[in-house]
């Protein structure tokens, strides 16, 4: 995150819009009831960037929306849902060397609370998140990108955010900023490394367009909000050292709401 001077500018910006793969059974993990029944949908299906979309890999094995690419990398290629934390845990159990999530096609989530839990799992494991050229991270997928212990986004990657809407038709701005409906996101952003002021500014930006719309931006704008690492961390490089680098394949809601 940049200095407080840059953050002040961003507070103003917040108001401006710019089949060979193996499928693996997974074990259930203990999940709070609210994560199973309370999360709503929050995703965006459309793309904004004019570059060709990154190809969706089949992978070596499939765990819900995750594809195992090799010993050190997995790709996220679809919406997450209430099963995703258990699928993610099973993937890491079977492939403990995974150190990076390639965020190829990430339209959002069908269970926002489970999605936040998944983000915390990514951070607790210390995984890096990477959006390749043509990769798309939208709506609830943005929380998962922020979960990376190290974050990378290539030029040509795209991001999109918008307000969540709950099943009563209310959006984030209809609730007090310190309400549980809004607090869960502010708390999440601080857990992902933002200061309270940065979390509020980023959350205001994501809610600066209504649920029915979207704010689209690229790597440069995302880099104003969070630090985007330019160099591969040493532990990740060690996991990938044996690979031929040239062969690398390139919605907000309340507890009962929706953001697609």
Short mmCIF file of C-alpha atoms in Angstrom, two decimals:
data_model
loop_
_atom_site.label_atom_id
_atom_site.label_comp_id
_atom_site.label_asym_id
_atom_site.label_seq_id
_atom_site.Cartn_x
_atom_site.Cartn_y
_atom_site.Cartn_z
CA UNK A 1 0.00 0.00 0.00
CA UNK A 2 1.23 3.43 -0.86
CA UNK A 3 1.69 6.47 1.35
CA UNK A 4 -1.12 8.41 3.00
CA UNK A 5 -0.79 11.04 0.24
CA UNK A 6 -1.57 8.49 -2.44
CA UNK A 7 -4.35 7.06 -0.27
CA UNK A 8 -5.96 10.52 -0.09
CA UNK A 9 -6.03 10.60 -3.88
CA UNK A 10 -7.56 7.16 -3.99
CA UNK A 11 -10.38 8.28 -1.73
CA UNK A 12 -11.31 10.66 -4.54
CA UNK A 13 -10.80 7.93 -7.15
CA UNK A 14 -13.36 5.79 -5.33
CA UNK A 15 -16.10 8.05 -6.67
CA UNK A 16 -15.04 7.65 -10.32
CA UNK A 17 -15.82 4.63 -12.54
CA UNK A 18 -13.03 3.75 -15.00
CA UNK A 19 -11.18 -33.56 -20.60
CA UNK A 20 -8.28 -35.61 -19.52
CA UNK A 21 -8.10 -34.03 -16.17
CA UNK A 22 -8.68 -36.23 -13.16
CA UNK A 23 -11.49 -35.26 -10.79
CA UNK A 24 -10.69 -35.94 -7.14
CA UNK A 25 -13.18 -36.63 -4.37
CA UNK A 26 -12.61 -34.39 -1.38
CA UNK A 27 -13.09 -34.70 2.33
CA UNK A 28 -15.47 -32.44 4.18
CA UNK A 29 -13.95 -29.99 6.61
CA UNK A 30 -15.71 -28.40 9.53
CA UNK A 31 -17.41 -25.19 8.43
CA UNK A 32 -19.60 -22.90 10.51
CA UNK A 33 -23.27 -23.13 9.60
CA UNK A 34 -23.32 -19.48 8.54
CA UNK A 35 -20.75 -20.23 5.88
CA UNK A 36 -22.92 -22.94 4.39
CA UNK A 37 -26.30 -21.24 4.58
CA UNK A 38 -25.54 -17.55 4.87
CA UNK A 39 -23.47 -16.73 1.80
CA UNK A 40 -25.02 -15.25 -1.31
CA UNK A 41 -23.94 -15.12 -4.93
CA UNK A 42 -21.56 -12.39 -6.06
CA UNK A 43 -19.98 -12.64 -9.51
CA UNK A 44 -19.69 -10.99 -12.92
CA UNK A 45 -19.81 -12.96 -16.15
CA UNK A 46 -18.71 -10.31 -18.65
CA UNK A 47 -15.15 -9.33 -19.56
CA UNK A 48 -13.89 -5.80 -20.03
CA UNK A 49 -10.32 -6.16 -21.31
CA UNK A 50 -9.78 -6.23 -25.07
CA UNK A 51 -6.91 -8.71 -24.94
CA UNK A 52 -7.66 -12.40 -25.57
CA UNK A 53 -8.73 -14.15 -22.40
CA UNK A 54 -6.18 -16.42 -20.76
CA UNK A 55 -6.84 -20.06 -21.73
CA UNK A 56 -8.53 -22.16 -19.06
CA UNK A 57 -6.24 -25.14 -18.36
CA UNK A 58 -7.50 -28.68 -17.82
CA UNK A 59 -4.80 -29.35 -15.28
CA UNK A 60 -3.62 -32.62 -13.80
CA UNK A 61 -6.48 -32.88 -11.32
CA UNK A 62 -9.64 -30.95 -10.54
CA UNK A 63 -10.89 -29.86 -7.11
CA UNK A 64 -14.05 -27.87 -7.70
CA UNK A 65 -12.99 -24.56 -9.29
CA UNK A 66 -9.29 -25.37 -8.80
CA UNK A 67 -7.03 -27.12 -11.32
CA UNK A 68 -3.65 -28.54 -10.31
CA UNK A 69 -1.18 -27.37 -12.94
CA UNK A 70 1.99 -28.94 -11.53
CA UNK A 71 3.71 -29.59 -8.23
CA UNK A 72 3.92 -25.90 -7.37
CA UNK A 73 0.89 -24.25 -8.96
CA UNK A 74 -2.88 -24.49 -9.08
CA UNK A 75 -5.29 -22.42 -11.17
CA UNK A 76 -8.64 -20.94 -10.16
CA UNK A 77 -10.96 -21.17 -13.18
CA UNK A 78 -14.57 -20.79 -12.00
CA UNK A 79 -16.87 -19.42 -9.29
CA UNK A 80 -16.38 -20.56 -5.71
CA UNK A 81 -19.20 -21.87 -3.55
CA UNK A 82 -19.89 -23.40 -0.13
CA UNK A 83 -17.81 -26.47 -1.02
CA UNK A 84 -14.72 -24.57 -2.06
CA UNK A 85 -12.96 -24.39 1.34
CA UNK A 86 -13.14 -28.20 1.64
CA UNK A 87 -12.02 -28.66 -1.96
CA UNK A 88 -9.11 -26.30 -1.41
CA UNK A 89 -8.08 -28.14 1.75
CA UNK A 90 -8.21 -31.48 -0.08
CA UNK A 91 -6.08 -30.10 -2.92
CA UNK A 92 -3.38 -28.93 -0.52
CA UNK A 93 -3.53 -32.24 1.34
CA UNK A 94 -2.87 -34.12 -1.90
CA UNK A 95 -0.45 -31.56 -3.36
CA UNK A 96 1.34 -29.93 -0.42
CA UNK A 97 3.94 -28.27 -2.66
CA UNK A 98 1.46 -25.83 -4.19
CA UNK A 99 2.74 -22.31 -3.52
CA UNK A 100 0.88 -20.20 -6.09
CA UNK A 101 -2.70 -19.74 -7.30
CA UNK A 102 -2.97 -18.72 -10.95
CA UNK A 103 -6.16 -16.65 -11.15
CA UNK A 104 -7.19 -17.34 -14.73
CA UNK A 105 -10.98 -16.98 -14.83
CA UNK A 106 -12.45 -15.83 -11.52
CA UNK A 107 -15.98 -14.43 -11.95
CA UNK A 108 -16.82 -14.43 -8.25
CA UNK A 109 -18.64 -16.64 -5.79
CA UNK A 110 -21.93 -18.38 -5.10
CA UNK A 111 -21.31 -18.18 -1.33
CA UNK A 112 -19.69 -14.99 -0.19
CA UNK A 113 -19.02 -16.05 3.38
CA UNK A 114 -17.40 -19.30 2.28
CA UNK A 115 -15.38 -17.21 -0.15
CA UNK A 116 -14.05 -15.05 2.67
CA UNK A 117 -13.14 -18.17 4.60
CA UNK A 118 -11.31 -19.49 1.54
CA UNK A 119 -9.37 -16.25 1.33
CA UNK A 120 -8.24 -16.63 4.93
CA UNK A 121 -7.14 -20.19 4.18
CA UNK A 122 -5.04 -18.95 1.24
CA UNK A 123 -3.38 -16.36 3.47
CA UNK A 124 -2.82 -18.79 6.35
CA UNK A 125 -1.06 -21.17 3.95
CA UNK A 126 1.13 -18.33 2.68
CA UNK A 127 0.27 -18.87 -0.98
CA UNK A 128 0.97 -16.30 -3.68
CA UNK A 129 -1.78 -15.13 -6.04
CA UNK A 130 -1.01 -14.33 -9.68
CA UNK A 131 -3.23 -12.94 -12.46
CA UNK A 132 -1.62 -13.73 -15.84
CA UNK A 133 -2.01 -11.82 -19.09
CA UNK A 134 -5.68 -12.07 -20.04
CA UNK A 135 -6.61 -13.31 -16.58
CA UNK A 136 -9.82 -11.93 -15.12
CA UNK A 137 -10.60 -11.44 -11.42
CA UNK A 138 -14.06 -10.09 -10.78
CA UNK A 139 -16.43 -9.40 -7.92
CA UNK A 140 -15.89 -11.90 -5.08
CA UNK A 141 -12.71 -13.10 -6.83
CA UNK A 142 -11.00 -9.86 -5.82
CA UNK A 143 -11.06 -10.93 -2.17
CA UNK A 144 -9.17 -14.09 -3.13
CA UNK A 145 -6.55 -12.12 -5.03
CA UNK A 146 -6.03 -9.92 -1.98
CA UNK A 147 -5.53 -13.06 0.12
CA UNK A 148 -2.18 -13.78 -1.50
CA UNK A 149 0.80 -13.49 0.82
CA UNK A 150 2.50 -12.16 -2.33
CA UNK A 151 0.40 -10.75 -5.18
CA UNK A 152 1.33 -10.58 -8.86
CA UNK A 153 -0.68 -9.19 -11.77
CA UNK A 154 0.67 -9.05 -15.31
CA UNK A 155 -0.09 -6.17 -17.68
CA UNK A 156 -3.27 -7.19 -19.49
CA UNK A 157 -4.91 -8.65 -16.38
CA UNK A 158 -8.32 -7.25 -15.48
CA UNK A 159 -10.27 -6.64 -12.28
CA UNK A 160 -13.88 -5.66 -11.62
CA UNK A 161 -15.75 -4.68 -8.45
CA UNK A 162 -19.25 -3.56 -7.55
CA UNK A 163 -21.56 -3.27 -4.57
CA UNK A 164 -23.19 -6.31 -3.04
CA UNK A 165 -26.95 -6.60 -2.69
CA UNK A 166 -28.75 -8.77 -0.15
CA UNK A 167 -31.92 -10.79 -0.61
CA UNK A 168 -34.03 -7.87 0.59
CA UNK A 169 -32.68 -5.66 -2.19
CA UNK A 170 -30.47 -3.55 0.07
CA UNK A 171 -26.89 -2.71 -0.88
CA UNK A 172 -23.83 -1.82 1.17
CA UNK A 173 -24.69 1.89 1.33
CA UNK A 174 -28.06 1.07 2.89
CA UNK A 175 -26.34 -0.21 6.04
CA UNK A 176 -24.30 1.68 8.62
CA UNK A 177 -20.58 1.38 7.98
CA UNK A 178 -20.10 -0.41 11.31
CA UNK A 179 -22.99 -2.82 10.76
CA UNK A 180 -22.15 -6.55 10.67
CA UNK A 181 -23.05 -6.55 6.97
CA UNK A 182 -20.27 -4.08 6.20
CA UNK A 183 -17.91 -4.87 9.06
CA UNK A 184 -17.12 -8.36 7.78
CA UNK A 185 -15.45 -6.91 4.67
CA UNK A 186 -13.56 -4.18 6.52
CA UNK A 187 -12.28 -6.78 8.97
CA UNK A 188 -11.26 -9.06 6.11
CA UNK A 189 -9.28 -6.33 4.37
CA UNK A 190 -7.38 -5.48 7.53
CA UNK A 191 -6.63 -9.17 8.01
CA UNK A 192 -5.20 -9.11 4.47
CA UNK A 193 -2.79 -6.36 5.48
CA UNK A 194 -4.60 -3.07 4.94
CA UNK A 195 -4.74 -0.41 7.62
CA UNK A 196 -8.26 0.49 8.84
CA UNK A 197 -8.16 3.67 6.72
CA UNK A 198 -6.99 1.76 3.65
CA UNK A 199 -9.67 -0.88 4.19
CA UNK A 200 -12.40 1.78 4.35
CA UNK A 201 -11.09 3.52 1.22
CA UNK A 202 -10.85 0.28 -0.75
CA UNK A 203 -14.31 -0.81 0.39
CA UNK A 204 -15.74 2.58 -0.60
CA UNK A 205 -14.22 2.14 -4.06
CA UNK A 206 -15.77 -1.31 -4.50
CA UNK A 207 -19.18 0.06 -3.51
CA UNK A 208 -18.92 3.21 -5.65
CA UNK A 209 -20.95 1.50 -8.37
CA UNK A 210 -24.25 -0.32 -7.74
CA UNK A 211 -24.83 -4.05 -7.83
CA UNK A 212 -26.18 -3.90 -11.37
CA UNK A 213 -23.04 -2.19 -12.66
CA UNK A 214 -19.29 -2.73 -12.33
CA UNK A 215 -16.05 -0.77 -12.06
CA UNK A 216 -13.42 -2.26 -14.37
CA UNK A 217 -9.71 -1.55 -14.10
CA UNK A 218 -6.34 -3.04 -14.88
CA UNK A 219 -3.09 -3.83 -13.14
CA UNK A 220 -2.00 -0.21 -12.85
CA UNK A 221 -5.03 0.81 -10.81
CA UNK A 222 -4.89 -2.29 -8.62
CA UNK A 223 -1.27 -1.42 -7.93
CA UNK A 224 -2.41 1.88 -6.42
CA UNK A 225 -4.45 0.03 -3.84
CA UNK A 226 -2.15 -2.84 -2.89
CA UNK A 227 1.50 -3.67 -3.40
CA UNK A 228 2.01 -5.85 -6.46
CA UNK A 229 5.25 -7.78 -6.17
CA UNK A 230 7.51 -7.71 -9.20
CA UNK A 231 9.97 -10.42 -8.17
CA UNK A 232 9.10 -14.03 -7.43
CA UNK A 233 9.62 -14.88 -3.75
CA UNK A 234 12.52 -17.22 -3.03
CA UNK A 235 10.37 -20.05 -1.66
CA UNK A 236 8.13 -19.95 -4.73
CA UNK A 237 11.13 -19.86 -7.05
CA UNK A 238 12.52 -22.92 -5.31
CA UNK A 239 9.28 -24.82 -5.83
CA UNK A 240 9.24 -23.93 -9.53
CA UNK A 241 12.97 -24.09 -10.29
CA UNK A 242 12.73 -27.44 -12.05
CA UNK A 243 10.10 -26.18 -14.49
CA UNK A 244 10.58 -24.77 -17.96
CA UNK A 245 9.32 -21.26 -17.42
CA UNK A 246 8.50 -20.86 -21.11
CA UNK A 247 5.83 -23.55 -20.77
CA UNK A 248 3.84 -21.81 -18.01
CA UNK A 249 0.17 -21.63 -18.94
CA UNK A 250 -0.91 -18.49 -19.28
CA UNK A 251 -19.84 -10.44 -6.29
CA UNK A 252 -19.89 -8.04 -2.52
CA UNK A 253 -22.68 -9.49 -0.44
CA UNK A 254 -23.98 -9.54 3.09
CA UNK A 255 -24.54 -12.81 4.92
CA UNK A 256 -27.69 -13.44 2.92
CA UNK A 257 -26.95 -11.26 -0.06
CA UNK A 258 -25.67 -11.48 -3.59
CA UNK A 259 -22.86 -10.07 -5.70
CA UNK A 260 -22.53 -11.68 -9.14
#
